Coordinates of C-alpha atoms and ligand atoms in Angstrom, one line a residue:
X1 CA 5.4 -44.7 2.8
X2 CA 6.1 -40.9 2.9
X3 CA 4.8 -38.5 5.5
X4 CA 1.2 -37.3 5.4
X5 CA 0.9 -33.6 5.0
X6 CA -2.5 -31.8 5.4
X7 CA -3.0 -28.2 4.4
X8 CA -5.9 -25.9 5.4
X9 CA -6.6 -23.3 2.7
X10 CA -5.9 -23.8 -1.0
X11 CA -4.9 -20.4 -2.3
X12 CA -1.7 -18.2 -1.9
X13 CA -0.1 -19.8 1.2
X14 CA -1.7 -23.3 1.0
X15 CA -1.1 -24.0 -2.6
X16 CA 2.5 -22.8 -2.3
X17 CA 3.1 -25.2 0.7
X18 CA 1.6 -28.0 -1.3
X19 CA 3.8 -27.4 -4.4
X20 CA 6.9 -27.0 -2.4
X21 CA 6.4 -30.2 -0.4
X22 CA 5.9 -32.1 -3.6
X23 CA 9.0 -30.6 -5.2
X24 CA 11.0 -31.7 -2.1
X25 CA 9.4 -35.1 -1.5
X26 CA 8.0 -37.4 -4.2
X27 CA 6.7 -39.8 -1.5
X28 CA 4.7 -37.5 0.7
X29 CA 0.9 -37.7 0.7
X30 CA -0.3 -34.1 0.3
X31 CA -4.0 -33.2 0.8
X32 CA -5.1 -29.6 0.6
X33 CA -8.5 -28.6 2.0
X34 CA -10.4 -25.6 0.6
X35 CA -13.8 -24.7 1.9
X36 CA -14.6 -22.7 -1.3
X37 CA -15.2 -24.2 -4.7
X38 CA -11.8 -23.0 -6.1
X39 CA -8.2 -23.5 -5.2
X40 CA -5.3 -21.4 -6.5
X41 CA -7.0 -18.3 -7.8
X42 CA -5.7 -14.9 -8.2
X43 CA -7.2 -12.9 -5.3
X44 CA -5.2 -9.9 -6.4
X45 CA -6.9 -9.8 -9.8
X46 CA -10.4 -10.1 -8.5
X47 CA -11.3 -6.3 -8.7
X48 CA -10.3 -6.2 -12.4
X49 CA -13.2 -8.4 -13.3
X50 CA -15.5 -5.5 -12.3
X51 CA -14.2 -3.3 -15.2
X52 CA -13.9 -6.2 -17.6
X53 CA -10.0 -6.0 -17.7
X54 CA -10.3 -9.7 -16.6
X55 CA -13.2 -10.4 -18.8
X56 CA -14.0 -14.0 -17.8
X57 CA -14.2 -14.8 -14.0
X58 CA -13.2 -18.4 -14.8
X59 CA -9.8 -17.2 -15.8
X60 CA -9.2 -16.0 -12.2
X61 CA -8.8 -19.6 -11.3
X62 CA -5.2 -20.6 -12.1
X63 CA -5.4 -24.3 -11.5
X64 CA -8.1 -26.8 -10.7
X65 CA -8.0 -30.0 -8.6
X66 CA -7.5 -32.2 -11.6
X67 CA -4.4 -30.2 -12.7
X68 CA -3.1 -30.4 -9.1
X69 CA -3.5 -34.2 -9.2
X70 CA -2.1 -34.7 -12.7
X71 CA 0.8 -32.3 -12.6
X72 CA 1.8 -32.6 -8.9
X73 CA 0.1 -35.6 -7.4
X74 CA -1.5 -33.2 -4.9
X75 CA -5.0 -33.9 -3.7
X76 CA -6.9 -30.6 -3.7
X77 CA -10.3 -31.2 -2.0
X78 CA -12.6 -28.2 -2.7
X79 CA -15.8 -27.5 -0.9
X80 CA -14.1 -29.1 2.1
X81 CA -14.1 -27.2 5.3
X82 CA -11.8 -28.2 8.1
X83 CA -14.0 -27.9 11.2
X84 CA -11.7 -29.0 14.0
X85 CA -8.1 -30.0 14.7
X86 CA -7.5 -32.8 17.3
X87 CA -3.9 -32.3 18.3
X88 CA -3.8 -35.4 20.5
X89 CA -5.1 -37.7 17.8
X90 CA -3.3 -35.7 15.1
X91 CA -6.3 -35.5 12.8
X92 CA -8.7 -33.0 11.4
X93 CA -12.5 -33.1 11.1
X94 CA -13.6 -32.2 7.6
X95 CA -17.0 -31.4 6.3
X96 CA -18.0 -31.6 2.6
X97 CA -20.0 -28.4 2.4
X98 CA -22.0 -29.7 -0.6
X99 CA -23.1 -33.0 0.9
X100 CA -22.8 -32.2 4.6
X101 CA -20.8 -35.4 5.0
X102 CA -18.1 -35.3 7.8
X103 CA -15.0 -37.4 8.2
X104 CA -11.6 -37.3 9.9
X105 CA -8.2 -37.2 8.2
X106 CA -5.1 -37.9 10.1
X107 CA -1.8 -36.1 9.6
X108 CA 1.9 -36.3 10.3
X109 CA 2.3 -32.5 9.7
X110 CA -0.4 -29.9 9.4
X111 CA -0.1 -26.5 7.7
X112 CA -2.7 -23.7 8.3
X113 CA -3.1 -21.1 5.7
X114 CA -6.7 -20.1 6.2
X115 CA -6.2 -16.4 5.3
X116 CA -8.3 -13.6 6.6
X117 CA -11.9 -12.5 6.6
X118 CA -13.4 -9.2 5.5
X119 CA -14.5 -7.2 8.5
X120 CA -18.3 -6.5 8.4
X121 CA -19.3 -5.0 11.7
X122 CA -22.7 -6.1 13.0
X123 CA -23.1 -2.6 14.5
X124 CA -23.8 -1.2 11.0
X125 CA -27.6 -1.4 10.5
X126 CA -28.4 -3.3 7.3
X127 CA -24.9 -4.9 7.0
X128 CA -26.5 -8.3 6.2
X129 CA -28.7 -7.0 3.4
X130 CA -28.4 -8.8 0.1
X131 CA -27.0 -5.8 -1.7
X132 CA -23.9 -5.6 0.7
X133 CA -20.8 -7.5 -0.6
X134 CA -17.2 -8.3 0.3
X135 CA -14.5 -9.2 -2.2
X136 CA -12.3 -12.1 -1.0
X137 CA -12.7 -14.8 -3.6
X138 CA -14.0 -15.8 -7.0
X139 CA -17.5 -16.6 -5.7
X140 CA -17.7 -13.1 -4.1
X141 CA -16.7 -11.3 -7.3
X142 CA -19.1 -13.3 -9.5
X143 CA -21.9 -12.6 -7.0
X144 CA -21.1 -8.9 -6.9
X145 CA -20.8 -8.5 -10.7
X146 CA -24.0 -10.4 -11.4
X147 CA -25.9 -8.3 -8.9
X148 CA -24.6 -5.1 -10.5
X149 CA -25.5 -6.3 -14.0
X150 CA -28.8 -7.9 -13.3
X151 CA -30.1 -5.0 -11.2
X152 CA -28.5 -2.4 -13.6
X153 CA -26.9 -0.7 -10.5
X154 CA -25.8 2.8 -11.2
X155 CA -24.6 3.9 -7.7
X156 CA -22.2 1.9 -5.6
X157 CA -20.7 2.8 -2.3
X158 CA -17.4 1.3 -1.5
X159 CA -16.6 1.5 2.2
X160 CA -12.9 1.5 3.1
X161 CA -10.0 3.2 1.3
X162 CA -7.4 0.5 1.6
X163 CA -6.0 -1.4 -1.4
X164 CA -9.1 -3.5 -2.0
X165 CA -11.5 -0.6 -1.6
X166 CA -9.5 1.6 -3.9
X167 CA -9.1 -1.1 -6.6
X168 CA -12.7 -2.0 -6.4
X169 CA -13.7 1.7 -6.7
X170 CA -11.4 2.2 -9.6
X171 CA -12.7 -0.8 -11.5
X172 CA -16.4 0.0 -10.8
X173 CA -15.8 3.5 -12.1
X174 CA -14.1 2.2 -15.2
X175 CA -17.3 0.2 -15.8
X176 CA -19.2 3.5 -15.9
X177 CA -20.9 3.4 -12.5
X178 CA -21.2 6.2 -10.0
X179 CA -18.9 5.4 -7.1
X180 CA -18.6 6.8 -3.7
X181 CA -15.6 5.8 -1.6
X182 CA -16.2 6.3 2.1
X183 CA -13.2 6.2 4.5
X184 CA -13.5 6.9 8.2
X185 CA -9.9 8.2 8.4
X186 CA -8.8 11.6 6.9
X187 CA -6.9 9.8 4.1
X188 CA -7.1 6.7 2.0
X189 CA -4.2 4.2 1.6
X190 CA -2.7 3.9 5.0
X191 CA 0.8 3.0 3.8
X192 CA 1.2 6.6 2.6
X193 CA 1.6 9.6 4.7
X194 CA -1.0 12.3 4.8
X195 CA 1.0 14.6 2.5
X196 CA 1.5 12.0 -0.2
X197 CA -2.1 10.7 0.1
X198 CA -3.4 14.1 -1.2
X199 CA -2.0 13.1 -4.6
X200 CA -4.1 10.0 -4.5
X201 CA -7.2 11.9 -3.3
X202 CA -6.8 14.2 -6.3
X203 CA -6.5 11.3 -8.7
X204 CA -9.7 9.8 -7.3
X205 CA -11.6 13.0 -7.5
X206 CA -10.3 13.9 -11.0
X207 CA -11.7 10.5 -12.2
X208 CA -15.1 11.2 -10.8
X209 CA -15.0 9.2 -7.6
X210 CA -17.1 10.8 -4.8
X211 CA -14.4 10.7 -2.1
X212 CA -15.8 11.0 1.4
X213 CA -13.2 11.1 4.2
X214 CA -13.4 11.3 8.0
X215 CA -16.9 9.8 7.9
X216 CA -18.2 6.3 8.7
X217 CA -21.1 4.2 7.7
X218 CA -23.9 4.1 10.2
X219 CA -26.6 2.3 8.4
X220 CA -27.2 0.7 5.0
X221 CA -30.6 1.2 3.5
X222 CA -32.1 -0.1 0.2
X223 CA -30.8 2.6 -2.0
X224 CA -28.7 4.8 0.2
X225 CA -26.0 4.7 2.8
X226 CA -26.4 6.8 6.0
X227 CA -23.2 8.2 7.3
X228 CA -22.1 9.1 10.9
X229 CA -22.2 12.8 9.9
X230 CA -25.9 12.4 9.0
X231 CA -25.1 12.7 5.3
X232 CA -26.6 10.2 2.9
X233 CA -25.0 8.6 -0.2
X234 CA -27.0 7.1 -3.0
X235 CA -26.1 3.4 -3.3
X236 CA -28.0 0.4 -4.7
X237 CA -25.0 -1.8 -3.9
X238 CA -22.4 -1.5 -1.1
X239 CA -19.0 -3.1 -1.0
X240 CA -17.4 -3.5 2.4
X241 CA -13.6 -3.2 2.3
X242 CA -12.7 -1.8 5.7
X243 CA -10.0 -4.4 6.4
X244 CA -9.5 -8.0 7.2
X245 CA -9.2 -10.0 10.4
X246 CA -7.0 -13.1 10.5
X247 CA -8.9 -16.4 10.4
X248 CA -8.0 -17.9 13.7
X249 CA -11.0 -19.8 14.8
X250 CA -9.6 -23.3 14.1
X251 CA -6.3 -22.4 15.7
X252 CA -7.9 -20.9 18.8
X253 CA -10.2 -23.9 19.3
X254 CA -7.2 -26.2 19.0
X255 CA -5.4 -24.2 21.7
X256 CA -2.7 -22.8 19.4
X257 CA -1.2 -19.6 20.7
X258 CA -2.5 -16.3 19.4
X259 CA -0.2 -13.3 19.4
X260 CA -0.8 -9.8 20.6
X261 CA -1.9 -8.6 17.2
X262 CA -4.7 -11.2 17.3
X263 CA -3.1 -13.5 14.6
X264 CA -1.7 -17.0 15.0
X265 CA 1.7 -16.9 16.8
X266 CA 4.5 -18.7 15.0
X267 CA 8.3 -19.0 15.6
X268 CA 10.9 -18.0 13.0
X269 CA 10.2 -21.3 11.2
X270 CA 6.5 -20.6 11.0
X271 CA 5.8 -23.4 13.6
X272 CA 3.0 -22.8 16.0
X273 CA 3.3 -23.9 19.6
X274 CA 2.5 -27.4 18.3
X275 CA 5.7 -28.9 16.8
X276 CA 3.5 -30.6 14.1
X277 CA 1.5 -27.6 13.0
X278 CA 2.8 -24.8 10.9
X279 CA 0.9 -21.6 10.0
X280 CA 1.5 -19.1 7.2
X281 CA -0.1 -16.2 5.4
X282 CA -2.7 -13.6 6.4
X283 CA -3.6 -15.6 9.5
X284 CA -0.2 -15.3 11.2
X285 CA 1.6 -12.7 13.2
X286 CA 4.9 -11.7 11.7
X287 CA 8.1 -9.9 12.9
X288 CA 8.7 -6.4 11.6
X289 CA 12.3 -6.1 10.6
X290 CA 12.5 -2.3 11.3
X291 CA 10.5 -1.9 14.5
X292 CA 11.4 -5.3 15.9
X293 CA 7.8 -5.7 16.9
X294 CA 5.1 -8.2 16.0
X295 CA 2.7 -7.1 13.2
X296 CA 0.3 -8.4 10.6
X297 CA 0.8 -8.1 6.9
X298 CA -1.8 -9.4 4.4
X299 CA 0.1 -9.6 1.2
X300 CA 0.6 -12.3 -1.3
X301 CA 4.4 -12.2 -1.6
X302 CA 5.1 -12.7 2.1
X303 CA 2.5 -15.5 2.2
X304 CA 4.3 -17.4 -0.5
X305 CA 7.7 -16.9 1.0
X306 CA 6.5 -18.1 4.4
X307 CA 4.9 -21.2 2.7
X308 CA 8.2 -22.1 1.1
X309 CA 10.2 -21.5 4.3
X310 CA 7.8 -23.6 6.4
X311 CA 7.8 -26.5 4.0
X312 CA 11.6 -26.3 3.8
X313 CA 11.9 -26.4 7.6
X314 CA 9.8 -29.6 7.7
X315 CA 12.6 -31.1 5.5
X316 CA 15.4 -29.7 7.6
X317 CA 16.3 -27.0 5.0
X318 CA 17.3 -23.8 6.9
X319 CA 16.2 -20.4 6.0
X320 CA 16.8 -16.9 7.2
X321 CA 13.7 -15.2 8.6
X322 CA 14.4 -11.5 8.1
X323 CA 11.0 -10.4 9.1
X324 CA 8.8 -8.2 6.9
X325 CA 9.1 -4.6 5.8
X326 CA 5.7 -4.3 3.9
X327 CA 6.2 -3.4 0.2
X328 CA 3.2 -2.7 -1.9
X329 CA 2.0 -1.0 -5.1
X330 CA -1.3 0.0 -6.4
X331 CA -2.6 1.6 -9.6
X332 CA -5.2 4.3 -9.3
X333 CA -6.5 5.3 -12.7
X334 CA -3.5 7.0 -14.4
X335 CA -1.1 7.0 -11.5
X336 CA 0.9 4.4 -9.8
X337 CA 1.7 4.5 -6.1
X338 CA 4.2 2.3 -4.2
X339 CA 5.6 2.2 -0.7
X340 CA 7.9 0.2 1.4
X341 CA 9.1 0.2 5.0
X342 CA 7.8 2.6 7.6
X343 CA 6.0 5.8 7.1
X344 CA 6.0 8.9 9.4
X345 CA 2.9 7.7 11.2
X346 CA 4.5 4.3 11.9
X347 CA 7.7 6.0 13.0
X348 CA 6.0 8.4 15.4
X349 CA 4.0 5.5 16.9
X350 CA 7.3 3.5 17.3
X351 CA 9.0 6.5 18.9
X352 CA 11.9 6.3 16.3
X353 CA 14.1 9.2 15.4
X354 CA 13.8 10.0 11.7
X355 CA 13.8 12.7 9.0
X356 CA 12.6 12.6 5.4
X357 CA 13.1 14.2 2.0
X358 CA 10.3 14.9 -0.5
X359 CA 11.7 15.4 -4.0
X360 CA 9.9 15.6 -7.3
X361 CA 12.4 14.8 -10.1
X362 CA 11.4 13.6 -13.5
X363 CA 11.0 9.9 -13.8
X364 CA 13.1 9.9 -17.1
X365 CA 15.0 12.4 -19.1
X366 CA 12.8 15.5 -19.7
X367 CA 13.3 15.3 -23.5
X368 CA 11.4 12.0 -23.6
X369 CA 7.7 12.7 -24.3
X370 CA 6.6 10.3 -21.6
X371 CA 8.6 12.0 -18.9
X372 CA 6.6 12.7 -15.8
X373 CA 7.3 14.1 -12.4
X374 CA 7.7 11.5 -9.7
X375 CA 6.7 12.4 -6.1
X376 CA 9.2 10.6 -4.0
X377 CA 9.5 10.6 -0.2
X378 CA 12.5 8.9 1.4
X379 CA 12.5 8.4 5.2
X380 CA 15.7 7.7 7.1
X381 CA 16.9 7.2 10.6
X382 CA 18.6 10.1 12.4
X383 CA 21.5 10.2 13.1
X384 CA 22.6 7.0 11.2
X385 CA 21.1 7.7 7.8
X386 CA 19.8 4.1 7.7
X387 CA 16.9 3.9 5.2
X388 CA 13.6 3.2 6.9
X389 CA 11.0 3.7 4.2
X390 CA 9.9 5.3 1.0
X391 CA 6.7 6.3 -0.9
X392 CA 6.6 7.0 -4.6
X393 CA 3.7 8.3 -6.7
X394 CA 3.7 9.1 -10.4
X395 CA 2.7 7.9 -13.9
X396 CA 5.9 6.1 -14.4
X397 CA 7.6 3.1 -12.9
X398 CA 7.3 3.9 -9.2
X399 CA 7.6 0.2 -8.4
X400 CA 11.1 0.0 -9.7
X401 CA 12.2 2.8 -7.4
X402 CA 10.4 1.4 -4.4
X403 CA 11.9 -2.1 -5.1
X404 CA 15.3 -0.5 -5.0
X405 CA 14.6 1.0 -1.6
X406 CA 13.0 -2.3 -0.4
X407 CA 16.3 -4.0 -1.3
X408 CA 18.3 -1.3 0.5
X409 CA 16.2 -1.6 3.6
X410 CA 16.5 -5.4 3.6
X411 CA 20.3 -5.1 3.3
X412 CA 20.4 -2.5 6.1
X413 CA 21.5 0.3 3.6
X414 CA 22.0 3.9 4.4
X415 CA 21.8 7.2 2.5
X416 CA 25.5 6.9 1.7
X417 CA 24.9 3.4 0.2
X418 CA 21.9 4.7 -1.8
X419 CA 23.9 7.7 -3.1
X420 CA 26.5 5.3 -4.4
X421 CA 24.1 2.8 -5.8
X422 CA 24.9 2.2 -9.5
X423 CA 21.7 1.7 -11.4
X424 CA 21.0 1.2 -15.1
X425 CA 20.2 4.3 -17.2
X426 CA 19.1 5.4 -20.6
X427 CA 16.8 8.3 -21.3
X428 CA 13.5 6.3 -21.8
X429 CA 14.1 4.6 -18.4
X430 CA 15.3 7.2 -16.0
X431 CA 17.9 9.8 -15.4
X432 CA 21.7 9.4 -15.0
X433 CA 21.2 10.4 -11.4
X434 CA 18.2 8.3 -10.7
X435 CA 15.3 9.4 -8.5
X436 CA 16.5 7.3 -5.7
X437 CA 20.2 8.5 -5.9
X438 CA 18.9 12.1 -6.0
X439 CA 16.7 11.6 -2.9
X440 CA 19.8 10.1 -1.1
X441 CA 21.8 13.2 -2.0
X442 CA 19.2 15.5 -0.7
X443 CA 18.8 13.4 2.4
X444 CA 22.6 13.5 3.1
X445 CA 22.6 17.3 2.7
X446 CA 20.0 17.6 5.3
X447 CA 21.5 14.9 7.6
X448 CA 24.9 16.6 7.5
X449 CA 23.3 20.0 8.1
X450 CA 24.2 21.6 4.8
X451 CA 20.7 23.1 4.6
X452 CA 17.3 23.0 6.2
X453 CA 13.9 22.3 4.8
X454 CA 10.2 22.5 5.8
X455 CA 7.6 20.1 4.6
X456 CA 4.6 21.2 2.4
X457 CA 2.4 20.6 5.4
X458 CA 3.9 23.7 7.1
X459 CA 3.4 26.1 4.2
X460 CA -0.1 27.3 5.2
X461 CA 1.3 28.2 8.6
X462 CA 4.1 30.2 7.0
X463 CA 1.8 32.1 4.7
X464 CA -0.6 32.9 7.6
X465 CA 2.2 34.1 9.8
X466 CA 3.6 36.4 7.0
X467 CA 6.9 34.6 6.6
X468 CA 9.2 35.8 3.9
X469 CA 8.8 33.4 1.0
X470 CA 10.7 33.7 -2.2
X471 CA 9.4 31.9 -5.4
X472 CA 12.5 31.4 -7.6
X473 CA 10.6 30.2 -10.7
X474 CA 10.6 32.4 -13.8
X475 CA 7.9 35.1 -14.0
X476 CA 5.8 33.2 -16.5
X477 CA 5.6 30.3 -14.1
X478 CA 4.8 32.5 -11.2
X479 CA 2.0 34.2 -13.1
X480 CA 0.3 30.8 -13.7
X481 CA -0.2 30.3 -10.0
X482 CA 1.7 31.2 -6.9
X483 CA 1.6 31.4 -3.1
X484 CA -0.4 34.5 -2.2
X485 CA 2.4 36.0 -0.1
X486 CA 5.4 34.8 -2.1
X487 CA 7.8 37.3 -3.7
X488 CA 9.0 36.3 -7.2
X489 CA 12.8 36.5 -7.6
X490 CA 13.9 34.0 -10.2
X491 CA 17.0 31.9 -9.7
X492 CA 18.4 33.5 -12.9
X493 CA 18.2 37.0 -11.2
X494 CA 18.8 36.2 -7.6
X495 CA 22.5 37.0 -7.4
X496 CA 21.7 40.6 -8.6
X497 CA 18.7 41.0 -6.2
X498 CA 20.1 40.0 -2.8
X499 CA 19.2 43.5 -1.6
X500 CA 15.5 42.6 -1.8
X501 CA 15.9 39.7 0.6
X502 CA 16.2 40.4 4.3
X503 CA 19.0 39.0 6.3
X504 CA 17.4 39.5 9.7
X505 CA 14.6 37.0 9.4
X506 CA 14.1 33.5 8.1
X507 CA 13.8 33.2 4.3
X508 CA 11.8 30.4 2.8
X509 CA 12.4 29.4 -0.8
X510 CA 10.6 27.3 -3.3
X511 CA 10.4 26.7 -7.0
X512 CA 8.4 24.1 -9.0
X513 CA 10.0 21.0 -7.5
X514 CA 12.7 22.3 -5.0
X515 CA 15.7 21.9 -7.3
X516 CA 16.1 25.5 -8.4
X517 CA 15.2 26.7 -4.9
X518 CA 18.0 24.5 -3.5
X519 CA 20.5 26.3 -5.8
X520 CA 19.1 29.6 -4.8
X521 CA 19.4 28.6 -1.2
X522 CA 23.1 27.8 -1.7
X523 CA 23.6 31.1 -3.4
X524 CA 22.1 32.9 -0.4
X525 CA 24.1 30.8 2.1
X526 CA 27.3 31.6 0.2
X527 CA 26.4 35.3 0.3
X528 CA 26.2 35.2 4.1
X529 CA 22.5 34.4 4.7
X530 CA 22.4 32.0 7.7
X531 CA 18.6 31.5 8.0
X532 CA 17.4 30.1 4.7
X533 CA 15.1 27.2 4.4
X534 CA 13.9 25.2 1.4
X535 CA 10.3 24.2 1.0
X536 CA 10.4 20.4 0.3
X537 CA 8.0 19.5 -2.4
X538 CA 7.8 23.2 -3.6
X539 CA 4.9 24.4 -5.8
X540 CA 4.0 21.0 -7.3
X541 CA 3.8 19.5 -3.8
X542 CA 2.0 22.6 -2.3
X543 CA -0.6 22.5 -5.1
X544 CA -1.3 18.8 -4.6
X545 CA -1.3 19.1 -0.8
X546 CA -3.5 22.1 -0.6
X547 CA -5.9 21.3 -3.5
X548 CA -7.7 18.5 -1.8
X549 CA -8.0 20.2 1.5
X550 CA -9.2 23.4 -0.1
X551 CA -11.8 21.7 -2.3
X552 CA -13.0 19.3 0.4
X553 CA -12.8 21.6 3.4
X554 CA -13.7 24.8 1.6
X555 CA -10.9 26.6 3.4
X556 CA -9.3 29.8 2.2
X557 CA -6.8 29.3 -0.6
X558 CA -3.1 30.1 0.0
X559 CA -2.4 29.9 -3.7
X560 CA -3.7 32.0 -6.6
X561 CA -4.1 28.9 -8.7
X562 CA -2.9 25.3 -8.5
X563 CA -0.2 23.9 -10.7
X564 CA 0.0 20.2 -11.0
X565 CA 2.6 19.7 -13.8
Ligands
LIG1 C1 -9.3 -8.4 -3.7 C2 -7.9 -8.7 -3.2 C3 -6.8 -8.1 -3.8 C4 -5.5 -8.3 -3.3 N1 -4.5 -7.7 -4.0 C5 -3.2 -7.9 -3.6 C6 -2.1 -7.4 -4.3 O1 -2.3 -6.7 -5.3 N2 -0.9 -7.7 -3.8 C7 -0.7 -8.5 -2.7 O2 0.5 -8.7 -2.3 N3 -1.7 -9.0 -2.0 C8 -3.0 -8.8 -2.4 N4 -4.0 -9.3 -1.7 C9 -3.8 -10.1 -0.5 C10 -3.4 -11.5 -0.8 O3 -4.3 -12.1 -1.7 C11 -3.3 -12.3 0.5 O4 -2.4 -11.7 1.3 C12 -2.9 -13.8 0.2 O5 -3.8 -14.4 -0.6 C13 -2.9 -14.5 1.6 O6 -2.7 -15.9 1.4 P1 -3.3 -16.9 2.4 O7 -3.0 -18.2 1.9 O8 -2.9 -16.5 3.8 O9 -4.9 -16.7 2.3 P2 -5.9 -16.8 1.1 O10 -5.1 -16.7 -0.2 O11 -7.0 -15.9 1.3 O12 -6.3 -18.3 1.2 C14 -7.0 -18.8 2.4 C15 -8.0 -19.8 1.9 O13 -8.3 -20.6 3.1 C16 -9.6 -21.1 3.0 N5 -10.1 -21.5 4.3 C17 -10.2 -20.8 5.4 N6 -10.6 -21.5 6.5 C18 -10.7 -22.8 6.0 C19 -11.1 -24.0 6.6 N7 -11.4 -24.0 7.9 N8 -11.1 -25.1 5.8 C20 -10.8 -25.0 4.5 N9 -10.5 -23.9 3.9 C21 -10.4 -22.8 4.6 C22 -10.4 -19.8 2.5 O14 -11.6 -20.2 1.9 C23 -9.4 -19.2 1.5 O15 -9.7 -19.6 0.2 C24 -5.3 -9.1 -2.2 C25 -6.4 -9.8 -1.6 C26 -7.7 -9.5 -2.1 C27 -8.9 -10.2 -1.4

């Protein structure tokens, strides 16, 4: 008789544990409990049902209990909630949520993968109303979609600008509804820094999302939402997506240790403080590879990796727990946005020494009709040049670039390594010196003190204090939109016009994407200028950064017109 393995939770982590155990051990008795009616569904695809990209909600369920039984000899018990763990007796109390019947099931080893719950603060008046929804499983998405269709809902408020909120908002808009996205912070998508997030804000606004930042929901009424600012937003349906809290009730009650982040504490093998109980997925606390601190990470890839590692450990198979770095990607209408590692906000909070480059090269050879600018921010440790994080936004394959950086981070790579990284190239795919190589070169130039830069976030200050700014684009580009105080001296003329550029004050340079201004900067440095500074991000970056703030905050423009291409 093989060992008896029980699993709580039948989706990303739980189903992966079950499948791995079976692959390793033909004799084990494997029972997976899922309180909902479905196991093994694609949580990540749920929002796409709202637009009809995933037409049939049934297809969100990847495998049913019968398939688990027939294909893997795994017993998947749906509508079965585990109510209690008795560690002494080594059993769990289970309730059939349909019949109310309760029974105990003993285990040799227990795996917890109960996931996380959507946060719905009771302090918000009206939060329990029937037109307030969360999106966590197939039942939720069916319920939301039927409500929207049956009530012919036109206006929906989505609360929370994280991955789920943004994807839900996008898909509701694609279905033709009026969508307000309400976020309490001053930006959506926390993995991105404020400068990069402006590009996402613009995309949301360009696609007709009513984007409301720095405001929270105070009360939900029948057909409107009341905000902390006193403003009101029309909404006959509300989707709450302000974040998730790890599901720890079973673990707490059983006396399993909870970590400082509020998630279940596990060791490097995903064992809890009970040698017969493992825990994986959204419910656990993980180790951040770069900060060395405990953190939480609600993503499918890590959940599945942890599941495999935990099952392996039970069979004595070693694995290397490298911790997490947090790699993710999202599509927002026409743009793709990916990030990995730490961003500036994380680094400041961790007190780490860093610098960054913001470059906007083409994502493929410019002659290719699909070529698009890619906004790429690469963050590295000072003085080591060790790569700490990256963010990429564009219409092209940002995920490929971020995956390269994720690999670099995982292997402890530096700017020097990234500079030398040999990547595949042909014009429809990239450039001979890929975006990531290019970012490394710029980073090395800055790290080694070959030149200095200021970020786009500082440009307003420069304009307001009357700094000497040279726009080195051609006159026809300048005439289409420029910084109100910038002087136009194109790169093609700069060597003959040094006399127009003062030597006794700092000179700030920009072009469209910082490449020509970098060459202009070198020309000036070679001509004896010792206080020249490049504006990272240049006019494309400035336009994107300023646009949202100008439109939303109604502040005075520092550009004559924006230029986004
Ligand atoms: C809408 C949405 C979109 C997402 N998109 C992405 C994405 O694009 N990329 C990405 O990497 N991640 C994404 N995620 C996150 C990803 O789905 C989760 O990180 C992953 O599913 C976590 O796996 P898990 O096993 O810990 O939890 P889950 O997959 O959530 O499974 C936990 C299951 O346990 C069950 N359960 C809880 N308590 C009990 C109990 N006491 N008894 C029985 N059953 C119980 C729950 O009902 C639940 O079904 C998304 C999540 C959502 C909701």
